[in-house]
Short mmCIF file of C-alpha atoms and ligand atoms in Angstrom, two decimals:
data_model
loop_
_atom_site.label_atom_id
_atom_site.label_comp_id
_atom_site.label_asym_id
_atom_site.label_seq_id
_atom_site.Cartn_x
_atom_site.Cartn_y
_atom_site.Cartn_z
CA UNK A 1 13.97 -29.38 31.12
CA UNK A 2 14.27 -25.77 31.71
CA UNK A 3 16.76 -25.41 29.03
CA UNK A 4 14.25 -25.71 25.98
CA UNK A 5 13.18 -22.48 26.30
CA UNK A 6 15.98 -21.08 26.19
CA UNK A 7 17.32 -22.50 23.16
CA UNK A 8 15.24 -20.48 21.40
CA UNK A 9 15.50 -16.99 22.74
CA UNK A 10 17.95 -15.90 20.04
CA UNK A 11 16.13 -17.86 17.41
CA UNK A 12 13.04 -16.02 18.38
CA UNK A 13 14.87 -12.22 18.14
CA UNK A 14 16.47 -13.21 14.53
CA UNK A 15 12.77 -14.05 13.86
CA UNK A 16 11.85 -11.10 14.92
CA UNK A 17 15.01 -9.01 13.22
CA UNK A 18 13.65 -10.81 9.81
CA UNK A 19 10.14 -10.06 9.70
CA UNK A 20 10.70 -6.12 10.48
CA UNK A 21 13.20 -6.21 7.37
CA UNK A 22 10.97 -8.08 5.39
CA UNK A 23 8.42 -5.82 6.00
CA UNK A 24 10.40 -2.75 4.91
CA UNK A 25 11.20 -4.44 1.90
CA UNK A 26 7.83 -5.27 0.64
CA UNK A 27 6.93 -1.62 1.30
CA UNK A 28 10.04 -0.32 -0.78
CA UNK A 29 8.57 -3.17 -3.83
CA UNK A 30 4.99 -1.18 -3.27
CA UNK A 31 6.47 2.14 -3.59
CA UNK A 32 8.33 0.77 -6.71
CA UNK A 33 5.32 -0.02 -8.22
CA UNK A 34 3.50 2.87 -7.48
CA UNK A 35 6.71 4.44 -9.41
CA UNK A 36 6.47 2.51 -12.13
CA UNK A 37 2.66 2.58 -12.54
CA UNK A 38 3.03 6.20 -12.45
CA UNK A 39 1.20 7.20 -9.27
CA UNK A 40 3.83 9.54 -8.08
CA UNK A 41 2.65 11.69 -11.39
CA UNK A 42 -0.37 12.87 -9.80
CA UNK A 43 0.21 11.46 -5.97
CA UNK A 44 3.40 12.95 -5.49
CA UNK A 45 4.41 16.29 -3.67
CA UNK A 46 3.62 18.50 -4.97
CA UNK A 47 0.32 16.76 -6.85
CA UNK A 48 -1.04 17.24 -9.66
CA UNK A 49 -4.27 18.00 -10.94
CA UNK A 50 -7.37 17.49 -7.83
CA UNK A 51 -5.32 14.66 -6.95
CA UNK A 52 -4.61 14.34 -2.98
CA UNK A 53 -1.18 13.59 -2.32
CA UNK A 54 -0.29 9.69 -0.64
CA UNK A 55 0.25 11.44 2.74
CA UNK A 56 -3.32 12.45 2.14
CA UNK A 57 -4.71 9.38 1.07
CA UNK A 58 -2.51 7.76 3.83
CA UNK A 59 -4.13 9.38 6.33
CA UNK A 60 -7.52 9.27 4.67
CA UNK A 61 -7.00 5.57 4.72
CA UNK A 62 -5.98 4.44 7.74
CA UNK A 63 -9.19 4.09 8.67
CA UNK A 64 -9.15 1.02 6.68
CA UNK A 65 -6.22 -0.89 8.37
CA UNK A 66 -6.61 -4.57 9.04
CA UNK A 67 -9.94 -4.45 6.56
CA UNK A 68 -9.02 -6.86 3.82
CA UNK A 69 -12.77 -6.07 2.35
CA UNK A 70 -12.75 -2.47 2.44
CA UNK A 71 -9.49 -3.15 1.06
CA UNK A 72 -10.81 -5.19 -2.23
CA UNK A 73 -13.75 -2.84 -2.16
CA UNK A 74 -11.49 0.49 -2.56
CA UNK A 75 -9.44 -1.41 -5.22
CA UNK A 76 -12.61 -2.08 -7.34
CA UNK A 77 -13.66 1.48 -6.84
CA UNK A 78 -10.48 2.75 -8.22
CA UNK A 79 -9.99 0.39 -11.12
CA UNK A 80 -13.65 1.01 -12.07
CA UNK A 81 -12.88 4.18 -12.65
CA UNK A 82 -16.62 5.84 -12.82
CA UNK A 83 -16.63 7.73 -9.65
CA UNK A 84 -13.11 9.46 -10.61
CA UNK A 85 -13.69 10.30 -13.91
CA UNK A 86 -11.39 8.56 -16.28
CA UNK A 87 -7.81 8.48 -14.86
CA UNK A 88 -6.15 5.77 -17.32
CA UNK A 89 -3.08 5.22 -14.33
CA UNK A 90 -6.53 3.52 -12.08
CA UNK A 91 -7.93 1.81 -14.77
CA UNK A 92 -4.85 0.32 -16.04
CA UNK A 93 -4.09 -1.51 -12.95
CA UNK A 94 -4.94 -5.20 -12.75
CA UNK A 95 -6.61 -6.49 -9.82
CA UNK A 96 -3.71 -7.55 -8.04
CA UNK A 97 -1.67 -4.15 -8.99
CA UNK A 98 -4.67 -2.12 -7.54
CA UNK A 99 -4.89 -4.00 -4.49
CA UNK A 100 -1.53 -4.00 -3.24
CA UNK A 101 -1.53 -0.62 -3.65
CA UNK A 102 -4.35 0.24 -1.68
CA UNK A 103 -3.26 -1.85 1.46
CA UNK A 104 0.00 -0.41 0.44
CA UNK A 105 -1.85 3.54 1.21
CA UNK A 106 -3.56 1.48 3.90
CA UNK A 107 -0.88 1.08 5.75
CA UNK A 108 0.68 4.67 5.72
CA UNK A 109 2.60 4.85 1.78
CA UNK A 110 5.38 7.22 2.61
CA UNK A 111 5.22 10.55 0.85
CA UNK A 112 7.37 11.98 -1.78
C1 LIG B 1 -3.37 11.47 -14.11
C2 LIG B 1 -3.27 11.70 -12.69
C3 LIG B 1 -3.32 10.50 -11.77
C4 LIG B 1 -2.53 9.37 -11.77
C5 LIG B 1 -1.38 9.03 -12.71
C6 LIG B 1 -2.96 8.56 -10.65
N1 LIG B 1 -3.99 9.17 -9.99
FE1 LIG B 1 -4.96 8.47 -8.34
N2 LIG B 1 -6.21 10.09 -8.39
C7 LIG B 1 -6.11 11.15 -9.26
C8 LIG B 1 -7.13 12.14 -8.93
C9 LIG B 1 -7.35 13.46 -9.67
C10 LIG B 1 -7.83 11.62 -7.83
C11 LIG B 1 -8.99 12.26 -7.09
C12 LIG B 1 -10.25 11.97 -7.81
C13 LIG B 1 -11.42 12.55 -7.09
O1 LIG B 1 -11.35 12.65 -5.86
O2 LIG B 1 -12.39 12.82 -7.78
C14 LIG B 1 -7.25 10.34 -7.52
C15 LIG B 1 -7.65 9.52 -6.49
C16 LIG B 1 -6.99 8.38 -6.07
C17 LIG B 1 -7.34 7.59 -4.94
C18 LIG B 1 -8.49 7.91 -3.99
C19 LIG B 1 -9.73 7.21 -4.37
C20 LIG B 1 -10.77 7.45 -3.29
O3 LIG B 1 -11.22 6.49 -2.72
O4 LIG B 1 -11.07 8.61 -3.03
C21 LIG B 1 -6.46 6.57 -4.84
C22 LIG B 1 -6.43 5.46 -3.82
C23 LIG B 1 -5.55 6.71 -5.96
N3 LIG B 1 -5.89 7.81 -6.69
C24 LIG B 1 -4.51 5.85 -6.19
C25 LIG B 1 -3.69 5.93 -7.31
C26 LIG B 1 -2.69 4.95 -7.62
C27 LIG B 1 -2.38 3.71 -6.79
C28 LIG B 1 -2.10 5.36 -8.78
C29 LIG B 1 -1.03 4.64 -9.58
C30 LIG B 1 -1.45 3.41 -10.18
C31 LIG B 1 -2.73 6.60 -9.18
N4 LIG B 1 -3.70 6.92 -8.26
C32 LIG B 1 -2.39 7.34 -10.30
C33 LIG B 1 -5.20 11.29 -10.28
C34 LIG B 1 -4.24 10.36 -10.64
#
């Protein structure tokens, strides 16, 4: 029975080949959103107002990778608003919005 591990060495690559894609396209949805939600006003190169740009907060962030409850916690902070002053574009964002976009800075947003 040496041949069941075989049968799944190509299986297991395609696996493989799947996930990575997958995972670039769930980062390309996040960067939609942060289009759409009007991040990229303030976030983007070059930024406006005090805000840092992604890259910034990217690398601010990383910090937090693999920490679903610093995660959460950041996502309250910025929907909250308080600490920030008022920027509507934070506030506006609902729970789920705000989270996926912090993971989504988490994880290293691309700049632009
Ligand atoms: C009107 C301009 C503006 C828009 C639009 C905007 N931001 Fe910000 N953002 C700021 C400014 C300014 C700061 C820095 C505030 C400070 O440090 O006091 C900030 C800070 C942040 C921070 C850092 C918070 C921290 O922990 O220090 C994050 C994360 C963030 N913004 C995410 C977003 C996301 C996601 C969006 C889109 C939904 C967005 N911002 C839209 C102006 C904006």
């Amino acid at each position: 029975m040496t041949t069941g591990r075989h049968r799944w060495g190509p299986w297991r690559t395609l696996g493989a080949a799947i996930v990575v894609a997958g995972t670039a396209m769930a980062a390309h949805a996040d960067m939609q959103l942060a289009s759409d939600k009007g991040c990229y006003n303030c976030h983007g190169t070059p930024p406006r107002k005090r805000a840092p740009t992604f890259a910034q907060l990217a690398a601010d962030y990383a910090r937090y990778r693999g920490d679903d409850g610093a995660v959460r916690q950041l996502a309250d902070k910025l929907r909250s608003g308080s600490i920030f002053g008022h920027i509507d574009a934070h506030e506006r964002l609902s729970a789920a919005d705000a989270e996926r976009l912090v993971r989504w800075i988490v994880d290293g947003a691309p700049p632009s």
